[in-house]
Amino acid sequence: MVDLSERPATSTYRGMREWLQRADAIGELRHVKGATWQEEIGRIAEMLTHTDGAPAVLCDEIPDYPKGFRVLLNANGERSRVAITLGLDPTIGTEELMDWFENRMNALRPIPVREVTSAPILENVDEGDNVNVLKFPAPFWHPEDGGRYLGTGCVDITKDPDSDWVNCGTYRVMVHDERRVGLYISPGKHGRIHRDTYFARNEPMPVVLVVGGDPIHYLASGMEIAPEVSELEWVGGLRGEPVEVVRGHYTGLPIPAQAEIALEGFAHPNSTLMEGP
């Protein structure tokens, strides 16, 4: 049996935009124009989830929003696109992909992030009265949802207040109004452990919500990675190079430099909102 543990990812891309180019190049990306955020995007997502071999779909020209404010669906829904996310040949077979991933996991050593001061995520920054979460076309995903959701299709970054442990998770994020989103974290999740520690001290928890980030960060955030291991450092180990981050101006948290959107703020104790269906 071939030892794949030291085989590196073959071609690392930089961020969501390069990922989209690679998916498009192999015919794994479809472009949809004019789908509504109220109903149609959610229905397309549901259809893709239940269709074998379904492509990734990029929705653009969404009514009520400028061209270029897009929603990506089903990014990692097929083996070929998971291979792209991992930096592998998209024609890799299922068995070889599983062998590579298992061996890579066993040999992986986390690599600390690399902090930079200039990055695409800093090209457009809204602060103060200019903050408006509703500028983004968050869909109603299901007919009886209680509101519009940015997550779980996002990466939620938190930090333990007593150590350097930075966690990335995928949690529900409902948009409540222009300035507020609600973050639901199930008991036992690492982000919930962080939150409970802050709240027990009656302190707000810094949090960053990354939307439209690198698909490998989203993949890692949905995995069961050991406590006190940062998913960002885990991704660095998987790729063999550090993840570039900028330091959040308000929270001090690391924000992936190539992300498309990042919401930076705080979760406050004793401040809850109705959420869910």
Tab-separated table of C-alpha atoms in Angstrom:
chain	number	residue	atom	x	y	z
A	1	MET	CA	0.000	0.000	0.000
A	2	VAL	CA	1.335	3.455	-0.934
A	3	ASP	CA	2.228	5.700	2.013
A	4	LEU	CA	0.335	8.915	1.380
A	5	SER	CA	1.013	10.546	4.747
A	6	GLU	CA	3.685	12.881	3.390
A	7	ARG	CA	2.042	13.621	0.078
A	8	PRO	CA	1.363	17.370	0.058
A	9	ALA	CA	-1.726	19.062	-1.275
A	10	THR	CA	-0.823	19.508	-4.921
A	11	SER	CA	-1.967	23.051	-5.628
A	12	THR	CA	-3.037	25.517	-2.973
A	13	TYR	CA	-5.444	28.221	-4.152
A	14	ARG	CA	-5.866	31.589	-2.458
A	15	GLY	CA	-9.367	32.280	-1.206
A	16	MET	CA	-12.878	31.863	-2.475
A	17	ARG	CA	-12.346	33.603	-5.798
A	18	GLU	CA	-9.581	31.261	-6.942
A	19	TRP	CA	-11.648	28.315	-5.702
A	20	LEU	CA	-14.541	29.475	-7.896
A	21	GLN	CA	-12.218	29.722	-10.895
A	22	ARG	CA	-11.047	26.142	-10.387
A	23	ALA	CA	-14.566	24.789	-9.935
A	24	ASP	CA	-15.696	26.653	-13.049
A	25	ALA	CA	-12.738	25.350	-15.058
A	26	ILE	CA	-13.801	21.724	-14.549
A	27	GLY	CA	-17.493	22.390	-15.205
A	28	GLU	CA	-18.508	22.097	-11.548
A	29	LEU	CA	-19.982	25.602	-11.171
A	30	ARG	CA	-23.296	26.864	-12.505
A	31	HIS	CA	-24.313	30.521	-12.605
A	32	VAL	CA	-27.892	31.503	-11.768
A	33	LYS	CA	-29.165	35.053	-12.230
A	34	GLY	CA	-32.232	36.606	-10.669
A	35	ALA	CA	-33.113	34.027	-7.993
A	36	THR	CA	-34.908	35.711	-5.075
A	37	TRP	CA	-33.565	35.706	-1.520
A	38	GLN	CA	-37.122	35.329	-0.190
A	39	GLU	CA	-37.795	31.865	-1.664
A	40	GLU	CA	-35.877	30.700	-4.701
A	41	ILE	CA	-32.297	30.530	-3.391
A	42	GLY	CA	-33.406	28.340	-0.490
A	43	ARG	CA	-35.330	26.046	-2.821
A	44	ILE	CA	-32.356	25.724	-5.152
A	45	ALA	CA	-30.171	24.825	-2.165
A	46	GLU	CA	-32.641	22.150	-1.066
A	47	MET	CA	-32.771	20.669	-4.559
A	48	LEU	CA	-28.970	20.541	-4.803
A	49	THR	CA	-28.702	18.813	-1.428
A	50	HIS	CA	-30.936	15.971	-2.599
A	51	THR	CA	-29.456	15.542	-6.091
A	52	ASP	CA	-26.500	13.212	-6.677
A	53	GLY	CA	-23.762	14.839	-8.714
A	54	ALA	CA	-25.190	18.320	-8.254
A	55	PRO	CA	-22.837	21.196	-9.087
A	56	ALA	CA	-21.996	24.211	-7.002
A	57	VAL	CA	-24.285	27.125	-7.858
A	58	LEU	CA	-23.390	30.808	-7.717
A	59	CYS	CA	-26.427	33.087	-7.479
A	60	ASP	CA	-25.975	36.650	-8.734
A	61	GLU	CA	-28.133	39.620	-9.730
A	62	ILE	CA	-30.357	38.865	-6.753
A	63	PRO	CA	-33.411	41.179	-6.726
A	64	ASP	CA	-33.007	44.117	-4.288
A	65	TYR	CA	-29.196	43.778	-4.381
A	66	PRO	CA	-26.409	45.076	-6.634
A	67	LYS	CA	-24.750	42.778	-9.126
A	68	GLY	CA	-21.796	41.065	-7.480
A	69	PHE	CA	-23.517	40.528	-4.115
A	70	ARG	CA	-23.600	36.769	-4.576
A	71	VAL	CA	-24.578	33.591	-2.738
A	72	LEU	CA	-22.690	30.315	-3.273
A	73	LEU	CA	-24.507	27.014	-2.784
A	74	ASN	CA	-23.256	23.424	-2.451
A	75	ALA	CA	-19.542	24.248	-2.559
A	76	ASN	CA	-18.245	20.997	-1.041
A	77	GLY	CA	-21.155	18.853	-2.169
A	78	GLU	CA	-19.190	16.490	-4.436
A	79	ARG	CA	-15.903	14.584	-4.191
A	80	SER	CA	-14.328	16.534	-7.064
A	81	ARG	CA	-14.964	19.867	-5.321
A	82	VAL	CA	-13.785	18.541	-1.964
A	83	ALA	CA	-10.587	17.607	-3.810
A	84	ILE	CA	-10.279	21.179	-5.084
A	85	THR	CA	-10.814	22.438	-1.543
A	86	LEU	CA	-8.008	20.185	-0.322
A	87	GLY	CA	-5.741	21.272	-3.179
A	88	LEU	CA	-5.849	17.873	-4.880
A	89	ASP	CA	-6.497	16.745	-8.445
A	90	PRO	CA	-10.305	16.882	-8.894
A	91	THR	CA	-10.210	13.541	-10.752
A	92	ILE	CA	-8.852	11.729	-7.686
A	93	GLY	CA	-10.815	8.589	-6.832
A	94	THR	CA	-12.882	8.272	-3.688
A	95	GLU	CA	-10.686	5.601	-2.110
A	96	GLU	CA	-7.451	7.482	-2.783
A	97	LEU	CA	-8.972	10.697	-1.442
A	98	MET	CA	-10.034	8.950	1.758
A	99	ASP	CA	-6.607	7.315	2.144
A	100	TRP	CA	-4.856	10.647	1.583
A	101	PHE	CA	-7.042	12.434	4.100
A	102	GLU	CA	-6.735	9.740	6.767
A	103	ASN	CA	-2.963	9.597	6.469
A	104	ARG	CA	-2.672	13.357	6.330
A	105	MET	CA	-4.753	13.654	9.498
A	106	ASN	CA	-2.537	11.142	11.307
A	107	ALA	CA	0.658	12.958	10.320
A	108	LEU	CA	-0.652	16.517	10.604
A	109	ARG	CA	1.084	19.057	12.805
A	110	PRO	CA	-0.679	22.419	13.225
A	111	ILE	CA	1.155	25.454	11.861
A	112	PRO	CA	0.638	28.847	13.552
A	113	VAL	CA	-1.058	31.565	11.506
A	114	ARG	CA	0.926	34.339	9.847
A	115	GLU	CA	-0.306	37.844	10.677
A	116	VAL	CA	-0.303	40.406	7.853
A	117	THR	CA	-1.294	44.070	7.792
A	118	SER	CA	-2.585	44.336	4.224
A	119	ALA	CA	-5.221	41.984	2.838
A	120	PRO	CA	-8.271	41.780	0.538
A	121	ILE	CA	-10.620	41.617	3.552
A	122	LEU	CA	-9.552	45.194	4.432
A	123	GLU	CA	-10.364	46.698	1.025
A	124	ASN	CA	-13.875	47.746	2.106
A	125	VAL	CA	-14.633	48.431	5.778
A	126	ASP	CA	-17.957	49.642	7.233
A	127	GLU	CA	-17.939	51.003	10.782
A	128	GLY	CA	-20.275	52.886	13.110
A	129	ASP	CA	-23.403	54.238	11.435
A	130	ASN	CA	-22.362	52.669	8.134
A	131	VAL	CA	-22.838	49.129	9.447
A	132	ASN	CA	-25.792	47.417	7.762
A	133	VAL	CA	-25.897	43.630	7.761
A	134	LEU	CA	-28.941	43.756	5.488
A	135	LYS	CA	-26.706	44.944	2.661
A	136	PHE	CA	-25.892	41.252	2.165
A	137	PRO	CA	-28.485	38.964	0.490
A	138	ALA	CA	-28.973	36.509	3.354
A	139	PRO	CA	-31.778	34.173	2.209
A	140	PHE	CA	-34.852	32.749	3.851
A	141	TRP	CA	-33.653	29.169	3.471
A	142	HIS	CA	-36.903	27.386	4.374
A	143	PRO	CA	-40.541	28.536	4.226
A	144	GLU	CA	-41.114	28.452	8.002
A	145	ASP	CA	-37.761	29.815	9.170
A	146	GLY	CA	-37.946	32.564	11.758
A	147	GLY	CA	-35.740	34.848	9.709
A	148	ARG	CA	-32.875	35.188	7.276
A	149	TYR	CA	-29.668	33.274	7.952
A	150	LEU	CA	-25.990	33.894	7.187
A	151	GLY	CA	-24.979	30.684	8.967
A	152	THR	CA	-24.429	27.793	9.366
A	153	GLY	CA	-22.708	28.466	6.053
A	154	CYS	CA	-20.088	30.617	7.739
A	155	VAL	CA	-17.065	30.336	10.033
A	156	ASP	CA	-17.529	31.667	13.577
A	157	ILE	CA	-14.257	32.606	15.277
A	158	THR	CA	-13.959	32.823	19.073
A	159	LYS	CA	-11.145	32.646	21.608
A	160	ASP	CA	-10.752	31.214	25.079
A	161	PRO	CA	-10.273	34.171	27.476
A	162	ASP	CA	-7.584	32.377	29.493
A	163	SER	CA	-5.367	30.964	26.733
A	164	ASP	CA	-4.344	31.304	23.087
A	165	TRP	CA	-6.939	28.762	21.925
A	166	VAL	CA	-8.800	30.166	18.911
A	167	ASN	CA	-11.765	28.120	17.714
A	168	CYS	CA	-13.567	28.137	14.378
A	169	GLY	CA	-17.062	26.643	14.314
A	170	THR	CA	-20.126	26.525	12.095
A	171	TYR	CA	-23.130	27.770	14.037
A	172	ARG	CA	-26.526	29.221	13.227
A	173	VAL	CA	-26.438	32.952	12.535
A	174	MET	CA	-29.774	34.718	12.081
A	175	VAL	CA	-30.004	38.310	10.876
A	176	HIS	CA	-32.261	40.342	13.203
A	177	ASP	CA	-31.798	43.848	11.837
A	178	GLU	CA	-29.203	46.164	10.326
A	179	ARG	CA	-26.921	46.019	13.381
A	180	ARG	CA	-27.628	42.694	15.058
A	181	VAL	CA	-27.226	39.022	14.260
A	182	GLY	CA	-27.994	36.158	16.617
A	183	LEU	CA	-25.491	33.361	17.186
A	184	TYR	CA	-26.831	29.998	18.377
A	185	ILE	CA	-24.239	27.480	19.606
A	186	SER	CA	-25.334	24.050	20.828
A	187	PRO	CA	-24.151	22.881	24.274
A	188	GLY	CA	-20.808	21.092	24.210
A	189	LYS	CA	-19.448	22.866	21.143
A	190	HIS	CA	-16.093	24.557	21.573
A	191	GLY	CA	-17.515	27.979	20.780
A	192	ARG	CA	-20.155	27.390	23.459
A	193	ILE	CA	-17.422	26.562	25.984
A	194	HIS	CA	-15.810	29.907	25.182
A	195	ARG	CA	-19.129	31.706	25.408
A	196	ASP	CA	-20.048	30.145	28.751
A	197	THR	CA	-16.673	31.131	30.202
A	198	TYR	CA	-17.170	34.774	29.248
A	199	PHE	CA	-20.796	34.852	30.342
A	200	ALA	CA	-20.004	33.272	33.730
A	201	ARG	CA	-17.843	36.347	34.331
A	202	ASN	CA	-20.540	38.664	33.006
A	203	GLU	CA	-18.224	39.657	30.162
A	204	PRO	CA	-19.035	40.011	26.441
A	205	MET	CA	-17.475	37.451	24.101
A	206	PRO	CA	-15.565	38.768	21.070
A	207	VAL	CA	-16.624	36.988	17.901
A	208	VAL	CA	-15.953	37.220	14.175
A	209	LEU	CA	-18.341	35.737	11.612
A	210	VAL	CA	-16.645	34.979	8.290
A	211	VAL	CA	-18.955	34.703	5.273
A	212	GLY	CA	-17.672	33.802	1.828
A	213	GLY	CA	-14.405	32.501	3.185
A	214	ASP	CA	-12.047	29.820	1.970
A	215	PRO	CA	-14.033	26.560	1.630
A	216	ILE	CA	-11.276	24.690	3.486
A	217	HIS	CA	-11.874	26.870	6.556
A	218	TYR	CA	-15.564	25.998	6.421
A	219	LEU	CA	-14.701	22.309	6.005
A	220	ALA	CA	-12.385	22.405	9.023
A	221	SER	CA	-14.889	24.350	11.123
A	222	GLY	CA	-17.453	21.585	10.759
A	223	MET	CA	-15.061	18.835	11.869
A	224	GLU	CA	-14.388	17.409	15.314
A	225	ILE	CA	-10.913	18.782	15.924
A	226	ALA	CA	-9.308	18.330	19.335
A	227	PRO	CA	-9.961	20.985	21.997
A	228	GLU	CA	-7.356	23.733	22.200
A	229	VAL	CA	-6.311	23.140	18.582
A	230	SER	CA	-7.210	26.036	16.306
A	231	GLU	CA	-8.861	25.099	13.032
A	232	LEU	CA	-6.823	27.847	11.360
A	233	GLU	CA	-3.594	26.205	12.515
A	234	TRP	CA	-4.993	22.798	11.545
A	235	VAL	CA	-5.587	24.079	8.005
A	236	GLY	CA	-2.034	25.400	7.991
A	237	GLY	CA	-0.774	21.939	8.877
A	238	LEU	CA	-2.935	20.334	6.206
A	239	ARG	CA	-1.622	22.667	3.524
A	240	GLY	CA	1.925	22.823	4.810
A	241	GLU	CA	1.919	26.612	5.068
A	242	PRO	CA	0.474	29.131	7.540
A	243	VAL	CA	-2.934	30.712	7.048
A	244	GLU	CA	-2.574	34.461	6.592
A	245	VAL	CA	-4.726	36.532	8.949
A	246	VAL	CA	-5.299	40.142	9.916
A	247	ARG	CA	-5.910	41.139	13.515
A	248	GLY	CA	-9.476	42.304	14.150
A	249	HIS	CA	-9.556	46.008	15.037
A	250	TYR	CA	-12.340	45.606	17.597
A	251	THR	CA	-12.005	42.031	18.831
A	252	GLY	CA	-8.316	41.278	18.388
A	253	LEU	CA	-9.300	37.977	16.779
A	254	PRO	CA	-7.503	36.546	13.733
A	255	ILE	CA	-9.492	37.058	10.528
A	256	PRO	CA	-8.520	35.113	7.374
A	257	ALA	CA	-6.914	37.623	5.038
A	258	GLN	CA	-8.578	36.232	1.897
A	259	ALA	CA	-12.138	36.203	3.278
A	260	GLU	CA	-14.853	38.051	1.368
A	261	ILE	CA	-16.900	39.240	4.381
A	262	ALA	CA	-16.222	39.360	8.117
A	263	LEU	CA	-18.597	40.653	10.794
A	264	GLU	CA	-16.709	41.706	13.901
A	265	GLY	CA	-18.539	42.208	17.190
A	266	PHE	CA	-19.501	40.891	20.606
A	267	ALA	CA	-22.012	38.474	22.138
A	268	HIS	CA	-23.322	39.982	25.364
A	269	PRO	CA	-24.446	38.081	28.466
A	270	ASN	CA	-28.123	38.450	29.366
A	271	SER	CA	-28.850	39.721	25.860
A	272	THR	CA	-30.875	37.142	23.952
A	273	LEU	CA	-33.244	37.261	21.003
A	274	MET	CA	-35.861	34.885	19.618
A	275	GLU	CA	-34.289	32.600	17.030
A	276	GLY	CA	-35.199	29.710	14.808
A	277	PRO	CA	-38.388	28.492	13.144
